[in-house]
């Protein structure tokens, strides 16, 4: 545990000085301001404004994860071809897990700013359709539903390179809105990049009490359980991979 805490603190220090933290703070704030500025004169219904914003955020998040994880990987590569991580006096699993957790922690902060921040500004603009507690729940749901995507992006970045990881992130960003439609029925439950937009959309329908409540609740529960099971399997794969990782296959 002491080794993990030490590694985690080192990763936090590195992230702060790398500028990644500012990316996680500035982008959500800009997104909230842009959308709310447009919504201030848009004739859309309040419900449609919330749904569109959260679906857009759910689509963009997988791409942003790919970018941030890719930047983190590139920094390690440029700082001695991963020697800092390869030469640690403890398990490489600890090093990788602490880095993943720091990236995830910053991602959670970004999601909170983007979702709850939007809720606060919306309420100040007179939109009381959804409570702040519901926005908080939606933020947690969006983050948790992307944990599997974080691990996939991390493995691809550190094993095959930032370029391939970014390509995968873009594909994920394009797939997620498609799988949110009827095209994704029956398959979205096993596609990590689609979990966020689907689960958040279902949760919004449940909160706003639109559509067939029982059917939506059933679909949400099935998707959520599938997401949890696959995320646990991805965590097992991540731990196994990190233990055997040698950092030598990345050549870009």
Coordinates of C-alpha atoms in Angstrom, one line a residue:
X1 CA 0.0 0.0 0.0
X2 CA 2.9 2.4 0.8
X3 CA 4.4 1.8 -2.6
X4 CA 1.1 2.4 -4.3
X5 CA 0.5 5.7 -2.4
X6 CA 4.1 6.8 -3.2
X7 CA 3.5 6.0 -6.9
X8 CA 0.1 7.7 -6.9
X9 CA 1.6 10.9 -5.4
X10 CA 4.4 10.8 -8.0
X11 CA 1.8 10.5 -10.8
X12 CA -0.3 13.4 -9.4
X13 CA 2.8 15.6 -9.3
X14 CA 3.7 14.7 -12.8
X15 CA 0.2 15.3 -14.1
X16 CA 0.0 18.7 -12.5
X17 CA 3.2 19.8 -14.1
X18 CA 2.4 18.3 -17.5
X19 CA -0.6 20.4 -18.1
X20 CA -3.1 17.6 -18.3
X21 CA -4.9 18.8 -15.2
X22 CA -5.6 22.1 -17.0
X23 CA -7.0 20.3 -20.0
X24 CA -9.4 18.5 -17.6
X25 CA -10.5 21.8 -16.1
X26 CA -10.6 24.2 -19.1
X27 CA -12.4 22.0 -21.7
X28 CA -15.5 21.3 -19.5
X29 CA -15.9 24.9 -18.6
X30 CA -15.6 26.0 -22.2
X31 CA -18.1 23.4 -23.2
X32 CA -20.6 24.5 -20.5
X33 CA -20.3 28.2 -21.5
X34 CA -20.7 27.5 -25.2
X35 CA -23.8 25.4 -24.8
X36 CA -25.4 27.6 -22.3
X37 CA -24.7 30.7 -24.4
X38 CA -26.5 29.1 -27.3
X39 CA -29.3 27.8 -25.1
X40 CA -29.9 31.3 -23.7
X41 CA -31.6 32.3 -27.0
X42 CA -32.5 28.8 -28.5
X43 CA -36.2 28.1 -28.9
X44 CA -35.7 24.4 -27.9
X45 CA -37.6 22.9 -25.0
X46 CA -35.7 22.6 -21.7
X47 CA -35.8 18.8 -21.9
X48 CA -34.3 18.8 -25.4
X49 CA -31.5 21.1 -24.3
X50 CA -30.5 18.7 -21.5
X51 CA -30.7 15.6 -23.6
X52 CA -28.7 17.1 -26.5
X53 CA -26.0 18.4 -24.2
X54 CA -25.5 15.2 -22.3
X55 CA -25.6 13.1 -25.5
X56 CA -23.0 15.3 -27.0
X57 CA -20.9 15.1 -23.9
X58 CA -21.3 11.3 -23.9
X59 CA -20.1 11.2 -27.5
X60 CA -17.1 13.4 -27.0
X61 CA -15.9 11.7 -23.8
X62 CA -14.4 8.6 -25.4
X63 CA -12.5 10.8 -27.8
X64 CA -11.2 13.0 -25.0
X65 CA -10.1 9.9 -23.1
X66 CA -8.1 8.7 -26.1
X67 CA -6.4 12.1 -26.4
X68 CA -5.5 12.4 -22.7
X69 CA -4.3 8.9 -22.3
X70 CA -2.3 9.2 -25.6
X71 CA -0.6 12.4 -24.3
X72 CA 0.3 10.7 -21.0
X73 CA 1.8 7.8 -22.9
X74 CA 3.8 10.1 -25.2
X75 CA 5.2 12.0 -22.2
X76 CA 6.5 8.7 -20.7
X77 CA 8.0 7.7 -24.0
X78 CA 9.7 11.0 -24.5
X79 CA 11.1 11.0 -21.0
X80 CA 13.5 8.1 -21.6
X81 CA 11.4 5.5 -23.5
X82 CA 9.4 4.5 -20.4
X83 CA 12.5 3.9 -18.3
X84 CA 10.9 5.7 -15.3
X85 CA 8.1 3.1 -15.3
X86 CA 10.3 0.1 -16.2
X87 CA 12.9 0.8 -13.5
X88 CA 10.7 1.3 -10.5
X89 CA 11.7 -0.8 -7.5
X90 CA 8.2 -2.2 -7.2
X91 CA 5.7 -4.0 -9.5
X92 CA 5.0 -2.4 -12.8
X93 CA 1.3 -3.1 -12.0
X94 CA 1.5 -0.5 -9.2
X95 CA 3.0 2.0 -11.6
X96 CA 0.4 1.4 -14.3
X97 CA -2.5 1.3 -11.9
X98 CA -1.6 4.5 -10.2
X99 CA -1.2 6.3 -13.5
X100 CA -4.6 4.9 -14.6
X101 CA -6.2 6.1 -11.4
X102 CA -4.8 9.6 -11.7
X103 CA -6.0 9.8 -15.2
X104 CA -9.4 8.6 -14.1
X105 CA -9.5 11.0 -11.1
X106 CA -8.9 13.9 -13.5
X107 CA -11.5 12.5 -15.8
X108 CA -14.0 12.4 -13.0
X109 CA -13.3 16.0 -12.1
X110 CA -13.9 17.0 -15.7
X111 CA -17.2 15.1 -15.9
X112 CA -18.4 16.7 -12.7
X113 CA -17.5 20.1 -14.0
X114 CA -19.2 19.4 -17.4
X115 CA -22.4 17.9 -16.0
X116 CA -23.0 19.5 -12.6
X117 CA -21.6 22.8 -13.9
X118 CA -24.1 22.7 -16.8
X119 CA -26.9 21.9 -14.2
X120 CA -25.9 24.9 -12.1
X121 CA -25.8 27.4 -15.0
X122 CA -29.0 25.9 -16.5
X123 CA -30.8 26.6 -13.2
X124 CA -29.5 30.1 -13.1
X125 CA -31.0 30.5 -16.5
X126 CA -34.4 29.3 -15.3
X127 CA -34.3 25.6 -16.4
X128 CA -35.5 23.6 -13.4
X129 CA -36.4 20.5 -15.3
X130 CA -33.7 18.4 -13.5
X131 CA -32.4 18.7 -10.0
X132 CA -28.7 19.1 -9.1
X133 CA -28.7 15.7 -7.4
X134 CA -29.8 14.1 -10.6
X135 CA -27.0 15.9 -12.5
X136 CA -24.6 14.5 -10.0
X137 CA -25.9 11.0 -10.5
X138 CA -25.7 11.4 -14.3
X139 CA -22.1 12.6 -13.9
X140 CA -21.2 9.5 -11.9
X141 CA -23.0 7.2 -14.3
X142 CA -21.2 8.7 -17.3
X143 CA -17.8 8.3 -15.7
X144 CA -18.4 4.8 -14.4
X145 CA -19.7 3.7 -17.8
X146 CA -16.3 4.8 -19.4
X147 CA -14.0 3.1 -17.0
X148 CA -13.7 0.1 -19.4
X149 CA -12.9 2.5 -22.2
X150 CA -10.2 4.1 -20.1
X151 CA -8.5 0.7 -19.7
X152 CA -8.8 -0.2 -23.4
X153 CA -7.3 3.1 -24.4
X154 CA -4.5 2.8 -21.8
X155 CA -3.5 -0.7 -23.0
X156 CA -3.6 0.3 -26.7
X157 CA -1.6 3.5 -26.1
X158 CA 1.2 1.9 -24.0
X159 CA 1.3 -1.3 -26.1
X160 CA 0.7 -0.2 -29.7
X161 CA 1.2 3.6 -29.6
X162 CA -0.6 6.9 -29.3
X163 CA -1.5 7.0 -33.0
X164 CA -3.5 3.8 -33.0
X165 CA -5.2 4.8 -29.7
X166 CA -6.3 8.1 -31.2
X167 CA -7.7 6.4 -34.2
X168 CA -9.6 4.0 -31.9
X169 CA -10.9 7.0 -29.9
X170 CA -12.2 8.7 -33.1
X171 CA -13.9 5.5 -34.2
X172 CA -15.4 5.2 -30.7
X173 CA -16.7 8.7 -30.9
X174 CA -18.3 8.0 -34.3
X175 CA -19.8 4.7 -33.2
X176 CA -21.3 5.9 -30.0
X177 CA -24.1 8.1 -31.5
X178 CA -24.8 5.4 -34.1
X179 CA -25.2 2.8 -31.5
X180 CA -27.5 5.1 -29.5
X181 CA -30.0 4.7 -32.3
X182 CA -31.9 1.6 -33.3
X183 CA -28.8 0.4 -35.1
X184 CA -27.3 -0.4 -31.7
X185 CA -30.1 -2.4 -30.3
X186 CA -28.9 -5.8 -29.1
X187 CA -25.2 -5.0 -29.4
X188 CA -24.5 -1.8 -27.5
X189 CA -24.3 -3.7 -24.3
X190 CA -21.0 -5.2 -25.3
X191 CA -19.5 -2.1 -26.9
X192 CA -17.7 0.0 -24.3
X193 CA -17.8 3.3 -26.2
X194 CA -21.6 3.1 -26.4
X195 CA -22.2 2.5 -22.7
X196 CA -22.1 6.2 -21.8
X197 CA -24.5 7.6 -24.3
X198 CA -27.0 4.7 -23.9
X199 CA -27.0 4.5 -20.2
X200 CA -27.2 8.3 -19.7
X201 CA -30.0 8.5 -22.3
X202 CA -32.0 5.8 -20.4
X203 CA -31.3 7.5 -17.1
X204 CA -32.6 10.8 -18.4
X205 CA -35.8 9.1 -19.7
X206 CA -36.2 7.6 -16.2
X207 CA -35.6 10.9 -14.5
X208 CA -37.9 12.9 -16.8
X209 CA -40.5 10.1 -16.8
X210 CA -40.8 10.0 -20.6
X211 CA -41.4 6.8 -22.6
X212 CA -42.4 3.4 -21.4
X213 CA -40.9 3.4 -17.8
X214 CA -40.8 -0.4 -17.2
X215 CA -39.2 -1.1 -20.6
X216 CA -36.6 1.6 -20.2
X217 CA -35.8 0.5 -16.6
X218 CA -35.3 -3.1 -17.9
X219 CA -33.0 -1.9 -20.7
X220 CA -31.1 0.2 -18.3
X221 CA -30.6 -2.6 -15.8
X222 CA -29.5 -5.1 -18.5
X223 CA -27.0 -2.6 -20.0
X224 CA -25.7 -1.6 -16.6
X225 CA -25.0 -5.2 -15.5
X226 CA -23.4 -6.0 -18.8
X227 CA -21.2 -2.9 -18.4
X228 CA -20.2 -3.9 -14.9
X229 CA -19.3 -7.5 -15.8
X230 CA -17.2 -6.5 -18.9
X231 CA -15.5 -3.7 -16.9
X232 CA -14.4 -6.2 -14.3
X233 CA -13.1 -8.5 -17.0
X234 CA -11.2 -5.6 -18.5
X235 CA -9.7 -4.8 -15.1
X236 CA -8.4 -8.4 -14.8
X237 CA -7.0 -8.1 -18.3
X238 CA -5.4 -4.7 -17.5
X239 CA -3.7 -6.1 -14.3
X240 CA -2.4 -9.2 -16.2
X241 CA -1.1 -7.0 -19.1
X242 CA 0.6 -4.4 -16.8
X243 CA 2.5 -7.2 -15.0
X244 CA 4.0 -8.4 -18.3
X245 CA 4.4 -5.1 -20.0
X246 CA 8.0 -4.3 -21.2
X247 CA 7.3 -1.0 -23.1
X248 CA 9.3 -2.1 -26.1
X249 CA 6.6 -2.5 -28.8
X250 CA 5.8 1.2 -29.3
X251 CA 7.6 2.6 -32.3
X252 CA 6.0 5.6 -34.0

